Coordinates of C-alpha atoms in Angstrom, one line a residue:
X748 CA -5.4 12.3 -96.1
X749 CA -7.3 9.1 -96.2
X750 CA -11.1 8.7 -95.1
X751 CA -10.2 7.5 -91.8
X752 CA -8.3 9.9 -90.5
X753 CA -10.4 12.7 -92.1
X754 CA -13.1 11.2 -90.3
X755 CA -11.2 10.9 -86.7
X756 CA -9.8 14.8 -87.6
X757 CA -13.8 15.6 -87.8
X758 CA -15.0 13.5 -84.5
X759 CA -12.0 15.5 -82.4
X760 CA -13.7 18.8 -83.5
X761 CA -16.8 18.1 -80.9
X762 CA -14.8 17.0 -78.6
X763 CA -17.9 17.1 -75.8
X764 CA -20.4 15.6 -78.5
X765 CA -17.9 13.0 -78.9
X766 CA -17.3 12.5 -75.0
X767 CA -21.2 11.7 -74.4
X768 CA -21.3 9.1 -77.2
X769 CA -18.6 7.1 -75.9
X770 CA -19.7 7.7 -72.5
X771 CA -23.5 5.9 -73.2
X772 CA -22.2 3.1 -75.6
X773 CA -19.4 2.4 -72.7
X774 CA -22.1 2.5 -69.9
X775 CA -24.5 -0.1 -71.9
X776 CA -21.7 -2.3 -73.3
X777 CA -20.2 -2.7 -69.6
X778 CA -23.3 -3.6 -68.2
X779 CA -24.2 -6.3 -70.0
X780 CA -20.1 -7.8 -70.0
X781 CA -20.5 -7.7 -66.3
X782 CA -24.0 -9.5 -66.7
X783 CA -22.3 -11.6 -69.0
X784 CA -19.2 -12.7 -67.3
X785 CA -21.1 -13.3 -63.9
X786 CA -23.8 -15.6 -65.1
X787 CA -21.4 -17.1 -67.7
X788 CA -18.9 -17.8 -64.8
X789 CA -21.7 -18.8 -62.3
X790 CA -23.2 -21.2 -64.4
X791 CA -19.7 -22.8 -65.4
X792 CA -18.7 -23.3 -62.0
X793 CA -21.9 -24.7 -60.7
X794 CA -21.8 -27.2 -63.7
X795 CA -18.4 -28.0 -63.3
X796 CA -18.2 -28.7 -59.1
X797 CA -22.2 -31.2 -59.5
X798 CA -20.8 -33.2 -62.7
X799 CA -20.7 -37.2 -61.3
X800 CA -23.7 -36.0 -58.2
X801 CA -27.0 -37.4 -59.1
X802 CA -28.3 -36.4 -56.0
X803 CA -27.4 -35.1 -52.0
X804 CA -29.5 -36.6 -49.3
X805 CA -29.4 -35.0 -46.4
X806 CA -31.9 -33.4 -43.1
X807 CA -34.8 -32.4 -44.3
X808 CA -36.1 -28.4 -45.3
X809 CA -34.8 -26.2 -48.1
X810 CA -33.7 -28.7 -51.3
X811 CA -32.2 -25.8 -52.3
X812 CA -30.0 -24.6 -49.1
X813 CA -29.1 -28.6 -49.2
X814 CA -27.3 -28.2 -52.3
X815 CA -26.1 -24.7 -51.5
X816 CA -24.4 -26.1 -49.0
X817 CA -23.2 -29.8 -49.5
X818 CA -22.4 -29.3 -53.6
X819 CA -21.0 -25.4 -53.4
X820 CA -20.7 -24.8 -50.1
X821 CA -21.7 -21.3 -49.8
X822 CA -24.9 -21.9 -47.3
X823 CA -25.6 -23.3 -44.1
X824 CA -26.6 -27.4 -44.3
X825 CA -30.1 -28.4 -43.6
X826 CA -28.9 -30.2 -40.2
X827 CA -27.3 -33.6 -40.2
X828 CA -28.9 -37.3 -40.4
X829 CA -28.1 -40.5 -38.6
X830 CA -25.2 -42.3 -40.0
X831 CA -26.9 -46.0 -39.7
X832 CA -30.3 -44.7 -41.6
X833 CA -27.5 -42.9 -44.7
X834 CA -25.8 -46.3 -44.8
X835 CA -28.5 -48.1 -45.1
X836 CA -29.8 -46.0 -48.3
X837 CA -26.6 -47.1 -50.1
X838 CA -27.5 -50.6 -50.3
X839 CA -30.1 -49.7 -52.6
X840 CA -29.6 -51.4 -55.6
X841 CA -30.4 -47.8 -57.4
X842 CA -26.9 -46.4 -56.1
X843 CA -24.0 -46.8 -57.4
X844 CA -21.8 -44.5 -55.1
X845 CA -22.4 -42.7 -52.3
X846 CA -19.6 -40.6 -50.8
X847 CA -20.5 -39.0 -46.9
X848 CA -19.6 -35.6 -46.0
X849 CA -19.4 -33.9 -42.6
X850 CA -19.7 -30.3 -41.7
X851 CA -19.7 -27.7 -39.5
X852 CA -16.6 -26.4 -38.1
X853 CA -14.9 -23.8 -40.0
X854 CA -10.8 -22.1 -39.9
X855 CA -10.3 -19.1 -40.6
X856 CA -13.7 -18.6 -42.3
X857 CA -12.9 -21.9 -44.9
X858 CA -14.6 -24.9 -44.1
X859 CA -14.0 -28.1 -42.6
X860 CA -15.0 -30.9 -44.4
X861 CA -15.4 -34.8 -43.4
X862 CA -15.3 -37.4 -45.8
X863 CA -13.2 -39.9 -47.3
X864 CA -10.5 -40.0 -50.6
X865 CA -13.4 -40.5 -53.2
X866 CA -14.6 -36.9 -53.2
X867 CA -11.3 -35.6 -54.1
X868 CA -10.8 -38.2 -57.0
X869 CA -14.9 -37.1 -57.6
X870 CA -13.1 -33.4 -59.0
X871 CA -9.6 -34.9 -60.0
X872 CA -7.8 -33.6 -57.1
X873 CA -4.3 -33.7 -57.6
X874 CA -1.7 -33.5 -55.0
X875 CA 0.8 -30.5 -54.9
X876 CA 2.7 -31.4 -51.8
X877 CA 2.7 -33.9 -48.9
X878 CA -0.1 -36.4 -49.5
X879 CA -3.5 -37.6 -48.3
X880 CA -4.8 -38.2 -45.0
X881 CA -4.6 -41.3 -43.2
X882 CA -4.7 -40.6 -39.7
X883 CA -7.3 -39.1 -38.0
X884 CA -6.9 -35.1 -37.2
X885 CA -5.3 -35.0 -40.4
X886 CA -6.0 -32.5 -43.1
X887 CA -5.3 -31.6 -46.7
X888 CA -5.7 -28.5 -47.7
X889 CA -7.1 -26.5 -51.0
X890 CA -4.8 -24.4 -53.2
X891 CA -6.6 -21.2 -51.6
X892 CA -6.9 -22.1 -48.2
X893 CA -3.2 -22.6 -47.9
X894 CA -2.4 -19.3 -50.0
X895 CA -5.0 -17.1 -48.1
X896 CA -4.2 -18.9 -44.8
X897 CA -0.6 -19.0 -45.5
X898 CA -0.3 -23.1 -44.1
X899 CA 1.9 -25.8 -45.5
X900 CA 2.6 -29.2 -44.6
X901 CA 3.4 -30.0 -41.1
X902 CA 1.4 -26.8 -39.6
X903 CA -1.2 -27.6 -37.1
X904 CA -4.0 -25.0 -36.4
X905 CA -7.5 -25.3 -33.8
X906 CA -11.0 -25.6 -35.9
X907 CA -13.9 -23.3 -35.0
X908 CA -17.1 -24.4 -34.1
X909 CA -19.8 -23.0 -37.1
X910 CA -18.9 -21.8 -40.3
X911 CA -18.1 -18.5 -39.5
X912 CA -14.8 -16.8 -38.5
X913 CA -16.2 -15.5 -35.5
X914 CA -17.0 -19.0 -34.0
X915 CA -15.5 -20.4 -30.5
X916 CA -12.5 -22.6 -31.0
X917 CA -12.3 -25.8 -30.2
X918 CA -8.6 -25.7 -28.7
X919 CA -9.2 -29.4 -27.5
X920 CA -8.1 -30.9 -30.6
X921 CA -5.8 -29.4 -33.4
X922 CA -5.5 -30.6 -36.8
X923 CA -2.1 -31.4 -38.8
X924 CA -1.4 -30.7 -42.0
X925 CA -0.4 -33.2 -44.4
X926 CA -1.3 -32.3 -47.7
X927 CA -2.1 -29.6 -50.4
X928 CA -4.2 -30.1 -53.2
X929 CA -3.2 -28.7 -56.5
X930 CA -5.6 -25.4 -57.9
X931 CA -8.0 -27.2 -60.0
X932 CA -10.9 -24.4 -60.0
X933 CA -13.3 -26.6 -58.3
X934 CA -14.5 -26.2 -55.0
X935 CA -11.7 -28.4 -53.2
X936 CA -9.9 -25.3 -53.5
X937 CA -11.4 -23.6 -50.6
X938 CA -12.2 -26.4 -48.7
X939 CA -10.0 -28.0 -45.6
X940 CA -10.6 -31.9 -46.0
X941 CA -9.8 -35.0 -43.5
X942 CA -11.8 -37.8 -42.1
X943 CA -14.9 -38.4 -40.4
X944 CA -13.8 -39.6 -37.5
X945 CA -11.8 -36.0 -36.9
X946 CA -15.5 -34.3 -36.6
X947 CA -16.4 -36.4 -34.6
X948 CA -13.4 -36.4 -32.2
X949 CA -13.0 -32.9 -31.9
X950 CA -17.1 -32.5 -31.5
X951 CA -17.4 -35.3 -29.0
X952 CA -14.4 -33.3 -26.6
X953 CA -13.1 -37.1 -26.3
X954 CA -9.6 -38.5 -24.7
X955 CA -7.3 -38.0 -27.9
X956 CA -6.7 -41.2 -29.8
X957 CA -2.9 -41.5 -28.9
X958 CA -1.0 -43.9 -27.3
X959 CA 2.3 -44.9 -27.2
X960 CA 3.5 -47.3 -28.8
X961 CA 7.5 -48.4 -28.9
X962 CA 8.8 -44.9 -26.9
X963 CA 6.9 -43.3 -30.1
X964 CA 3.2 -41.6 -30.7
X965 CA 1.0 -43.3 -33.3
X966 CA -2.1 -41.4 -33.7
X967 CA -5.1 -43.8 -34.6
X968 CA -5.9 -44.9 -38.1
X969 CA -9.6 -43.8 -39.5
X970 CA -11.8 -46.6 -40.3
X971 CA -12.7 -45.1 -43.5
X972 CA -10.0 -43.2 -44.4
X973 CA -9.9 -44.0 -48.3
X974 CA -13.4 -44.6 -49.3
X975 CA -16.6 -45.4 -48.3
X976 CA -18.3 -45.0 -45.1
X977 CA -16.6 -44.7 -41.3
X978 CA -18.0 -47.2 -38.6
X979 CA -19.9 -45.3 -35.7
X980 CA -22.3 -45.5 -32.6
X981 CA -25.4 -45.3 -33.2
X982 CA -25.7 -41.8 -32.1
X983 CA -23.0 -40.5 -34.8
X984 CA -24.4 -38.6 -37.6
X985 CA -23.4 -37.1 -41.0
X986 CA -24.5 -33.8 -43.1
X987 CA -25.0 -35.5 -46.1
X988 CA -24.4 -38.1 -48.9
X989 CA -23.3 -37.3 -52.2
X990 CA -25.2 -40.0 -54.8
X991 CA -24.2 -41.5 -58.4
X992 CA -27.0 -43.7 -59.6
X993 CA -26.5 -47.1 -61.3
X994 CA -28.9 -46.3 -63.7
X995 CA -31.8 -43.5 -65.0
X996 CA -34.2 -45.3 -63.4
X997 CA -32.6 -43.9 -60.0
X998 CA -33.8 -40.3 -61.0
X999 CA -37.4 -42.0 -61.4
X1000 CA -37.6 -44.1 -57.9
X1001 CA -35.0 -42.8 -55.2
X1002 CA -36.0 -39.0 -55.2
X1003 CA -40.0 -40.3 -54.0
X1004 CA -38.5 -42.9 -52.3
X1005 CA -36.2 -40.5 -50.1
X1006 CA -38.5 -38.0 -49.4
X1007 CA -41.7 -40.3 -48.4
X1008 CA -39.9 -43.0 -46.8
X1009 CA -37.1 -42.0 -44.6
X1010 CA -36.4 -38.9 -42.2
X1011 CA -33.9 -37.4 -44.5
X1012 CA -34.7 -34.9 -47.9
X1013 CA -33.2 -36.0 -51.6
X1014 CA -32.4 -32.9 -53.6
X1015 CA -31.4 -33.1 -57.4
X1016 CA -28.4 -30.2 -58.0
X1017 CA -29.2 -30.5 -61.8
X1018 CA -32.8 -29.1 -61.2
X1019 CA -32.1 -27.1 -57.9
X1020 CA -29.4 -25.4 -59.9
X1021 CA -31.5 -25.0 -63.0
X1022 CA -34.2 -23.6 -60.7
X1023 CA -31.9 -20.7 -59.1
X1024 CA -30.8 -19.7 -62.1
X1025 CA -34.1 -19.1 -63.7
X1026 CA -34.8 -17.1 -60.6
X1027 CA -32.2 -15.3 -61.2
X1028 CA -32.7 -14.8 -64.8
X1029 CA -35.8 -12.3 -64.6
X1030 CA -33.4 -9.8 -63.2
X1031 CA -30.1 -10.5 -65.1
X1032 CA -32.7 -10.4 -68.3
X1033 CA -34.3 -7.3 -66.9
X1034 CA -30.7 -5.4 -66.7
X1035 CA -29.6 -6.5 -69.7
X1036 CA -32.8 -5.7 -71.2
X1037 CA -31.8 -2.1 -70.0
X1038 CA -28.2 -1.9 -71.1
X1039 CA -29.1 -2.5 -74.7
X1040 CA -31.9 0.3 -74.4
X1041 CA -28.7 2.8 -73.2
X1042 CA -27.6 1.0 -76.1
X1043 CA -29.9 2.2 -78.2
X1044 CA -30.0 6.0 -76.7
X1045 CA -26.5 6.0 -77.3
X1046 CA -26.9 4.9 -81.5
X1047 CA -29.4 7.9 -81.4
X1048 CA -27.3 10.5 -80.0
X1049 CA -24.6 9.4 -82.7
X1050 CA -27.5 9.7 -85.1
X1051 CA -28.8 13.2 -83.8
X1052 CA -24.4 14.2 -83.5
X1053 CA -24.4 13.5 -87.1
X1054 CA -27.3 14.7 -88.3
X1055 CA -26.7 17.9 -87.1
X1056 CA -23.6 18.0 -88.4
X1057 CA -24.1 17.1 -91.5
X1058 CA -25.5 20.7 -91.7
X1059 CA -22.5 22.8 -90.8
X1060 CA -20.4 20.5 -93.3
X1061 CA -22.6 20.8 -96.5
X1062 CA -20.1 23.1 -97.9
X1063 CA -17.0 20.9 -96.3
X1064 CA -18.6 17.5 -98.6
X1065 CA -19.4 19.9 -101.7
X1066 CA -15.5 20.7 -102.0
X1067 CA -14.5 17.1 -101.3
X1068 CA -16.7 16.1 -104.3
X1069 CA -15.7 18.9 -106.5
X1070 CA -11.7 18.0 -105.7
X1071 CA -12.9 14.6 -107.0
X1072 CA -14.5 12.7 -104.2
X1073 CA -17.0 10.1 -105.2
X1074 CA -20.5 10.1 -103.4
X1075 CA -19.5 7.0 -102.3
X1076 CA -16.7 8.0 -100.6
X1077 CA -18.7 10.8 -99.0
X1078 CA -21.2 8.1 -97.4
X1079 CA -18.1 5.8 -96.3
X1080 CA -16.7 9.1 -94.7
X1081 CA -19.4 9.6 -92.6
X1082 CA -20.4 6.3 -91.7
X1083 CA -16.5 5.7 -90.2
X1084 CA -17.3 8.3 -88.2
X1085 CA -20.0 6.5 -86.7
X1086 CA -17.8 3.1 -86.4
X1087 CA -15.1 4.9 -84.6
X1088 CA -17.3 6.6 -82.0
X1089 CA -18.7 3.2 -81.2
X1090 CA -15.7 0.8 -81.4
X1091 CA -14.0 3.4 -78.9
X1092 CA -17.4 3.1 -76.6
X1093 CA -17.3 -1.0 -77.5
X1094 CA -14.0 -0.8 -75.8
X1095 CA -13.7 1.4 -73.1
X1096 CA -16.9 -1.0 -72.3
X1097 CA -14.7 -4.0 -72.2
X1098 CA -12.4 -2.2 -70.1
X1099 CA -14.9 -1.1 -67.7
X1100 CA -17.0 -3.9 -67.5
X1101 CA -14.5 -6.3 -66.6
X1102 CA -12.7 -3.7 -64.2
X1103 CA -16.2 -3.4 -62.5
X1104 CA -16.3 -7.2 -62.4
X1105 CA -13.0 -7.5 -60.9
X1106 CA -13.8 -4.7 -58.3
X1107 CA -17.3 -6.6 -57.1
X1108 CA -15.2 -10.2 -56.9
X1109 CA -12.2 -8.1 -54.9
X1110 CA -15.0 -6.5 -52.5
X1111 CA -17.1 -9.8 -51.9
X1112 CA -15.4 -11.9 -49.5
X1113 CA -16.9 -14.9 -51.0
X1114 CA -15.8 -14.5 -54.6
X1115 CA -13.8 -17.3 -54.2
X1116 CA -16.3 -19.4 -53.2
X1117 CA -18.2 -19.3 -56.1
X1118 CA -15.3 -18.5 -58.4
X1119 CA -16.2 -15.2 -60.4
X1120 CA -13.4 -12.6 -61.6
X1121 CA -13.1 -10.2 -64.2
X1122 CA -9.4 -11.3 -65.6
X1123 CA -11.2 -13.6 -67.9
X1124 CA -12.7 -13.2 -71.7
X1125 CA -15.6 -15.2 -72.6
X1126 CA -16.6 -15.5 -76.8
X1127 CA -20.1 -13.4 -76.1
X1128 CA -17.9 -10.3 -75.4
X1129 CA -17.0 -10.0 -79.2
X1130 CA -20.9 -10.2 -80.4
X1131 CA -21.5 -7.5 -77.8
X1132 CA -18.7 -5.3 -79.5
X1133 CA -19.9 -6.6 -83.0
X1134 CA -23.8 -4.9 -82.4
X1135 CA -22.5 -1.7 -80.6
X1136 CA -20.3 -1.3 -83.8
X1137 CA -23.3 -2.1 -85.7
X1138 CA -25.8 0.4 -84.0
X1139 CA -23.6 2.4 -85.0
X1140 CA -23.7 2.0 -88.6
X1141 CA -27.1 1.9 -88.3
X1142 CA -26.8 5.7 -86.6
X1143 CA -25.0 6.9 -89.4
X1144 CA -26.8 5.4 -92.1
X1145 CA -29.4 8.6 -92.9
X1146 CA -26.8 11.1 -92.4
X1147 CA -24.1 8.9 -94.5
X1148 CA -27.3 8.9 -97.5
X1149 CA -27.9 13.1 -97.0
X1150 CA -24.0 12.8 -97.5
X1151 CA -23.9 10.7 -100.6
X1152 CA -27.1 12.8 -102.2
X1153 CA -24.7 16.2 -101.7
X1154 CA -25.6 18.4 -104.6
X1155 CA -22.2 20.7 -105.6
X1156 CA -23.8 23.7 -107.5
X1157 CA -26.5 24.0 -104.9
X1158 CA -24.6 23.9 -102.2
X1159 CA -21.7 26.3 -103.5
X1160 CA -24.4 28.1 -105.1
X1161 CA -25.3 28.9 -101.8
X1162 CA -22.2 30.0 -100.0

């Protein structure tokens, strides 16, 4: 019989003892993997969907609710800013790019979003079927949207006023599908995309822009279809600009400038986002903090399991050594059965921490939105599994040494 499976053979004795150890090491090693895979996930995705967006000028208020809602859209925008004032901005000889965006119509509880072809080409977006829009009232849709909505190209389907599903339709205007974006994991996916103009349209309750032309329906081209910004009245308005400076010097001057100067708010999603998440690391840091202290109870009940139990086995380590055991084998001996017990907590751990991280994105109906699951494996899961194994040599250390120091005539002396 090897060591090993001498040691398993004594760890299935105490089958409750056992049971308890697992238990705590499971509870503290799945609490910090679901820690781990949300703010590793979180802060992936927020990096990935602000990489070429120096900064988002929109209405003034909360910087952070701007970028909320115009980089991740999972908040309500700030209000909206006049479309001459925005245009005039990107003349500034500090911007390189600026790319508009509309909101504030909603299907089906995914958003509508006005702007041109740049901010699909901002996050690579690749076409899976039909193409992009040209016309106004068309739309292209996200890999989710048309999944979860269950569209395809040539559907047509009435916007809702607001961002919510509960909104009042506007059943003047319908828009027609032309497109579907490939999945790309950025946050095209659960957006529904077309010009401009469309908000406009279907927000002003106009006389559609049809006519006939030839026996044949031609709907009306958008002026800014492709790139750049659409031309309007002066009454029109946006929700935002999206900004790529031509130089550093832009994070210096057009931040001030913004804010003191004109009626609309500058926001920075590299420091609003940096911001959030040290918010939210004093509790993420406080949890943790208590999963490795269950940690820790649960090293000490393996120590306490062992110690105790080194007692009643005494006489069971005296044989072993007079059958021609070494000491060191004795101390190996007991520390496995320290490793096991913790390796099988270290991985029902994994297991449970990512099913309870799969559970919370499966109850959260915006999960999607800011793209967490728990079908993924991140490298920090391994060093969690690497210290709970390690506790629990640590736990076995003392009782693994009373092993080694076994005196045989004493002990069978004894008996």
């Amino acid at each position: 019989m090897n060591l090993i499976t001498l040691s398993w053979n004594y760890i299935k004795a105490k089958p409750l003892n056992t049971l308890l150890n697992v238990l705590l090491m499971s509870l503290g090693v799945a609490i910090i993997l679901v820690l781990i895979l949300l703010s590793t996930q979180l802060e992936e995705n927020l990096s990935k969907n602000k990489r070429g967006i120096d900064l988002v000028v929109g209405a003034k208020g909360s910087p952070l609710q701007l970028i909320l809602a115009n980089v991740y859209h999972i908040d309500f925008p700030t209000g909206n800013v006049k479309l001459d004032e925005a245009k005039a901005l990107t003349r500034n000889r500090l911007v390189k790019s600026a790319i508009p965006l509309a909101l504030g119509d909603n299907y089906g509880g995914f958003r509508i979003v006005g702007t041109n072809h740049d901010y699909v080409k901002l996050y690579d977006g690749k076409i899976a079927s039909g193409e992009l829009w040209k016309y106004n009232l068309d739309v292209v849709l996200g890999a989710n949207v048309a999944e979860k909505l269950d569209l395809k190209v040539g559907d047509e389907f009435f916007g809702a006023h607001g961002l919510s599903v509960a909104d009042l339709e506007h059943d003047e205007r319908s828009y027609h599908v032309v497109g579907i974006l490939e999945g790309s994991g950025s946050v095209l996916e659960n957006l529904i995309l077309t010009n401009i103009e469309s908000v406009w349209e279907v927000h002003n309750h106009e006389e559609e822009h049809v006519h006939e032309e030839g026996g044949h329906e031609e709907k009306e081209l958008g002026s800014a279809y492709e790139t750049g910004f659409p031309e309007g009245d002066a009454d029109d308005e946006i929700t935002s600009m999206l900004i790529k400076y031509r130089s550093p010097m832009g994070a210096v001057q057009m931040p001030r400038m913004v804010n003191s100067n004109t009626n609309m708010q500058a926001a920075s999603p590299a420091f609003e986002t940096q911001r959030l998440f040290s918010l939210l690391g004093i509790g993420v840091d406080m949890l943790r903090s208590f999963a490795y202290i269950i940690i820790v109870i649960a090293g000490l009940s393996i120590f306490i399991s062992l110690y105790n139990a080194l007692k009643d086995r005494k006489y069971d380590l005296a044989i072993m050594r007079s059958l021609g055991a070494s000491r060191g084998k004795l101390f190996v001996h007991v520390v496995l059965e320290g490793v096991i017990i913790t390796t099988l907590g270290g991985l029902l751990g994994m297991i449970l921490g990512h099913g309870l991280m799969e559970m919370l994105a499966n109850s959260y109906e915006k999960s999607d939105d800011i793209g967490v699951t728990g079908l993924v494996f991140v490298n920090q899961e391994m060093y969690v599994l690497l210290i709970s194994i390690g506790i629990g040599v640590i736990a076995s250390l003392i009782p693994a040494l009373n092993a080694y120091k076994t005196d045989i005539s004493e002990v069978l002396a004894g008996e």
